[in-house]
Coordinates of N, CA, C and O in Angstrom, one line a residue:
E275 N 51.1 -47.7 1.7 CA 50.5 -47.1 0.5 C 49.1 -47.7 0.3 O 48.1 -47.0 0.0
V276 N 49.0 -49.0 0.5 CA 47.7 -49.7 0.4 C 46.7 -49.2 1.4 O 45.5 -48.8 1.1
E277 N 47.1 -49.1 2.7 CA 46.2 -48.6 3.7 C 45.8 -47.1 3.4 O 44.6 -46.8 3.6
D278 N 46.7 -46.3 2.9 CA 46.3 -44.9 2.6 C 45.3 -44.9 1.5 O 44.4 -44.1 1.5
A279 N 45.5 -45.7 0.5 CA 44.6 -45.7 -0.7 C 43.2 -46.2 -0.3 O 42.2 -45.6 -0.7
L280 N 43.2 -47.2 0.5 CA 41.9 -47.7 1.0 C 41.2 -46.7 1.9 O 40.0 -46.4 1.7
F281 N 41.9 -46.0 2.8 CA 41.3 -45.0 3.6 C 40.8 -43.9 2.8 O 39.7 -43.4 3.0
S282 N 41.5 -43.4 1.8 CA 41.1 -42.3 0.9 C 39.9 -42.7 0.1 O 39.1 -41.8 -0.3
A283 N 39.8 -44.0 -0.2 CA 38.6 -44.4 -1.1 C 37.4 -44.6 -0.3 O 36.3 -45.0 -0.8
G284 N 37.4 -44.4 1.1 CA 36.2 -44.5 1.9 C 36.2 -45.6 2.9 O 35.2 -45.9 3.5
C285 N 37.3 -46.4 2.9 CA 37.4 -47.5 3.9 C 37.9 -47.1 5.2 O 38.6 -47.8 5.9
D286 N 37.5 -45.8 5.6 CA 38.0 -45.3 6.9 C 37.2 -45.9 8.1 O 37.6 -45.7 9.2
D287 N 36.3 -46.8 7.8 CA 35.5 -47.5 8.9 C 36.0 -49.0 8.9 O 35.2 -49.8 9.5
A288 N 37.1 -49.3 8.4 CA 37.6 -50.7 8.4 C 38.8 -50.8 9.2 O 39.7 -49.9 9.3
T289 N 38.9 -52.0 9.9 CA 40.1 -52.4 10.6 C 40.8 -53.4 9.7 O 40.2 -54.4 9.3
L290 N 42.1 -53.1 9.4 CA 42.9 -54.0 8.6 C 43.7 -54.9 9.4 O 44.3 -54.5 10.4
S291 N 43.9 -56.2 8.9 CA 44.8 -57.1 9.6 C 45.2 -58.1 8.5 O 44.7 -58.2 7.4
I292 N 46.2 -58.9 8.8 CA 46.7 -59.9 8.0 C 46.3 -61.3 8.6 O 46.7 -61.5 9.7
Q293 N 45.6 -62.1 7.8 CA 45.2 -63.4 8.3 C 45.6 -64.4 7.2 O 45.2 -64.3 6.0
Y294 N 46.4 -65.4 7.6 CA 46.9 -66.4 6.6 C 47.6 -65.8 5.4 O 47.4 -66.3 4.3
G295 N 48.3 -64.7 5.6 CA 49.0 -64.1 4.5 C 48.2 -63.2 3.6 O 48.6 -62.7 2.6
L296 N 46.9 -63.0 4.0 CA 46.0 -62.2 3.2 C 45.5 -61.0 4.0 O 45.3 -61.1 5.2
L297 N 45.2 -59.9 3.3 CA 44.7 -58.7 4.0 C 43.2 -59.0 4.3 O 42.4 -59.5 3.5
S298 N 42.8 -58.8 5.5 CA 41.5 -58.9 6.0 C 41.0 -57.5 6.4 O 41.7 -56.8 7.1
M299 N 39.7 -57.2 6.1 CA 39.2 -55.9 6.5 C 37.8 -56.2 7.2 O 36.9 -56.8 6.7
A300 N 37.7 -55.6 8.4 CA 36.5 -55.7 9.2 C 35.9 -54.3 9.2 O 36.5 -53.4 9.8
F301 N 34.7 -54.2 8.7 CA 34.0 -52.9 8.6 C 33.0 -52.7 9.7 O 32.4 -53.7 10.1
T302 N 32.9 -51.5 10.1 CA 31.8 -51.1 11.0 C 31.0 -50.0 10.2 O 31.1 -48.8 10.5
R303 N 30.3 -50.5 9.2 CA 29.6 -49.6 8.3 C 28.1 -49.5 8.5 O 27.5 -50.5 8.8
E304 N 27.6 -48.3 8.5 CA 26.2 -48.1 8.7 C 25.5 -47.9 7.3 O 26.1 -47.2 6.5
A305 N 24.4 -48.6 7.1 CA 23.6 -48.4 5.9 C 22.2 -48.8 6.1 O 21.9 -49.3 7.2
D306 N 21.3 -48.6 5.2 CA 19.9 -49.0 5.3 C 19.7 -50.5 5.5 O 18.8 -50.9 6.1
S307 N 20.7 -51.3 4.9 CA 20.6 -52.7 5.0 C 22.0 -53.3 5.0 O 22.9 -52.7 4.6
L308 N 22.0 -54.6 5.4 CA 23.3 -55.3 5.4 C 23.8 -55.3 3.9 O 25.0 -55.1 3.7
K309 N 23.0 -55.6 3.0 CA 23.3 -55.7 1.6 C 24.0 -54.4 1.1 O 25.0 -54.4 0.5
D310 N 23.3 -53.3 1.5 CA 23.8 -51.9 1.1 C 25.2 -51.7 1.7 O 26.1 -51.1 1.0
A311 N 25.4 -52.1 2.9 CA 26.7 -51.9 3.6 C 27.8 -52.7 2.9 O 28.9 -52.2 2.7
I312 N 27.5 -54.0 2.6 CA 28.4 -54.8 1.9 C 28.8 -54.3 0.6 O 30.0 -54.2 0.2
L313 N 27.8 -53.9 -0.2 CA 28.0 -53.5 -1.6 C 28.8 -52.1 -1.6 O 29.7 -52.0 -2.4
S314 N 28.6 -51.3 -0.6 CA 29.3 -50.0 -0.6 C 30.7 -50.2 -0.2 O 31.7 -49.6 -0.7
A315 N 31.0 -51.2 0.7 CA 32.3 -51.5 1.1 C 33.1 -52.1 -0.1 O 34.3 -51.7 -0.3
I316 N 32.5 -53.0 -0.8 CA 33.1 -53.6 -2.0 C 33.5 -52.5 -3.0 O 34.5 -52.5 -3.6
Q317 N 32.5 -51.6 -3.2 CA 32.7 -50.5 -4.2 C 33.9 -49.7 -3.7 O 34.8 -49.3 -4.5
D318 N 34.0 -49.4 -2.4 CA 35.1 -48.5 -1.9 C 36.4 -49.3 -2.1 O 37.5 -48.7 -2.5
I319 N 36.5 -50.6 -1.8 CA 37.7 -51.3 -2.0 C 38.2 -51.3 -3.4 O 39.3 -51.1 -3.7
R320 N 37.2 -51.5 -4.3 CA 37.6 -51.6 -5.7 C 38.1 -50.2 -6.2 O 39.0 -50.1 -7.0
S321 N 37.4 -49.1 -5.7 CA 37.8 -47.8 -6.2 C 39.1 -47.3 -5.6 O 39.7 -46.4 -6.1
A322 N 39.7 -48.0 -4.7 CA 41.0 -47.7 -4.1 C 42.1 -47.9 -5.1 O 43.2 -47.4 -5.0
G323 N 41.9 -48.8 -6.1 CA 42.8 -49.0 -7.2 C 44.1 -49.8 -6.7 O 45.2 -49.5 -7.3
V324 N 44.0 -50.6 -5.7 CA 45.1 -51.3 -5.2 C 45.2 -52.8 -5.7 O 46.0 -53.6 -5.3
G325 N 44.3 -53.1 -6.6 CA 44.3 -54.5 -7.2 C 43.7 -55.5 -6.3 O 44.0 -56.7 -6.4
A326 N 43.0 -55.1 -5.3 CA 42.4 -56.1 -4.3 C 41.3 -56.9 -4.9 O 40.5 -56.4 -5.8
R327 N 41.2 -58.1 -4.5 CA 40.1 -59.0 -4.9 C 39.3 -59.4 -3.7 O 39.9 -59.7 -2.7
I328 N 38.0 -59.4 -3.7 CA 37.2 -59.8 -2.6 C 37.0 -61.3 -2.7 O 36.5 -61.8 -3.6
L329 N 37.6 -62.0 -1.7 CA 37.5 -63.5 -1.7 C 36.4 -64.0 -0.9 O 35.8 -65.1 -1.2
R330 N 36.0 -63.3 0.1 CA 34.9 -63.8 1.0 C 34.3 -62.6 1.7 O 35.0 -61.7 2.1
V331 N 33.0 -62.7 2.0 CA 32.3 -61.7 2.8 C 31.7 -62.5 4.0 O 31.0 -63.5 3.7
E332 N 31.9 -62.1 5.2 CA 31.3 -62.8 6.3 C 30.5 -61.8 7.1 O 31.0 -60.6 7.3
E333 N 29.4 -62.2 7.6 CA 28.6 -61.3 8.5 C 29.0 -61.6 9.9 O 29.2 -62.8 10.3
C334 N 29.2 -60.6 10.7 CA 29.5 -60.8 12.1 C 28.4 -60.1 12.9 O 28.1 -58.9 12.7
D335 N 27.8 -60.8 13.8 CA 26.8 -60.3 14.7 C 27.5 -60.1 16.1 O 27.5 -61.0 16.9
P336 N 28.1 -58.9 16.3 CA 28.8 -58.7 17.6 C 27.9 -58.8 18.8 O 26.7 -58.5 18.8
A337 N 28.5 -59.4 19.9 CA 27.8 -59.5 21.1 C 27.7 -58.1 21.8 O 28.6 -57.3 21.7
T338 N 26.6 -57.9 22.5 CA 26.4 -56.7 23.3 C 27.1 -56.8 24.6 O 27.4 -58.0 25.0
A339 N 27.3 -55.8 25.3 CA 28.0 -55.8 26.6 C 27.2 -56.6 27.6 O 27.7 -57.4 28.4
A340 N 25.8 -56.5 27.5 CA 25.0 -57.3 28.4 C 25.1 -58.8 28.1 O 25.1 -59.6 29.0
E341 N 25.2 -59.2 26.8 CA 25.4 -60.6 26.5 C 26.7 -61.1 27.0 O 26.8 -62.3 27.6
I342 N 27.8 -60.3 26.9 CA 29.1 -60.8 27.4 C 29.1 -60.9 28.9 O 29.6 -61.9 29.4
T343 N 28.5 -59.9 29.6 CA 28.4 -60.0 31.0 C 27.6 -61.2 31.5 O 28.0 -61.9 32.4
G344 N 26.5 -61.5 30.8 CA 25.7 -62.7 31.1 C 26.5 -64.0 30.9 O 26.4 -64.9 31.8
E345 N 27.3 -64.1 29.9 CA 28.2 -65.3 29.7 C 29.2 -65.4 30.8 O 29.5 -66.5 31.2
L346 N 29.8 -64.3 31.1 CA 30.9 -64.3 32.2 C 30.3 -64.7 33.5 O 30.9 -65.5 34.3
K347 N 29.1 -64.3 33.8 CA 28.4 -64.7 35.1 C 28.2 -66.2 35.1 O 28.2 -66.8 36.2
R348 N 27.9 -66.8 34.0 CA 27.6 -68.2 33.9 C 28.9 -69.1 34.2 O 28.8 -70.2 34.5
L349 N 30.0 -68.5 33.9 CA 31.3 -69.2 34.1 C 31.6 -69.2 35.6 O 32.1 -69.6 36.3

């Protein structure tokens, strides 16, 4: 039910997982700025009406395929 509510509220770009007994959501959201992406994700979570509280926001700078390949070659 929680997953369906979050999806319907616009969190269809999030991957959900459980970490340390808490729901974790990793978003792949496009926006004009990082701030806009974060604020829109928080708004969507709140609008889902599931009683979720945002405890922490982390920025993730994913590695490109070229960066991963370069690291593997160094090994």
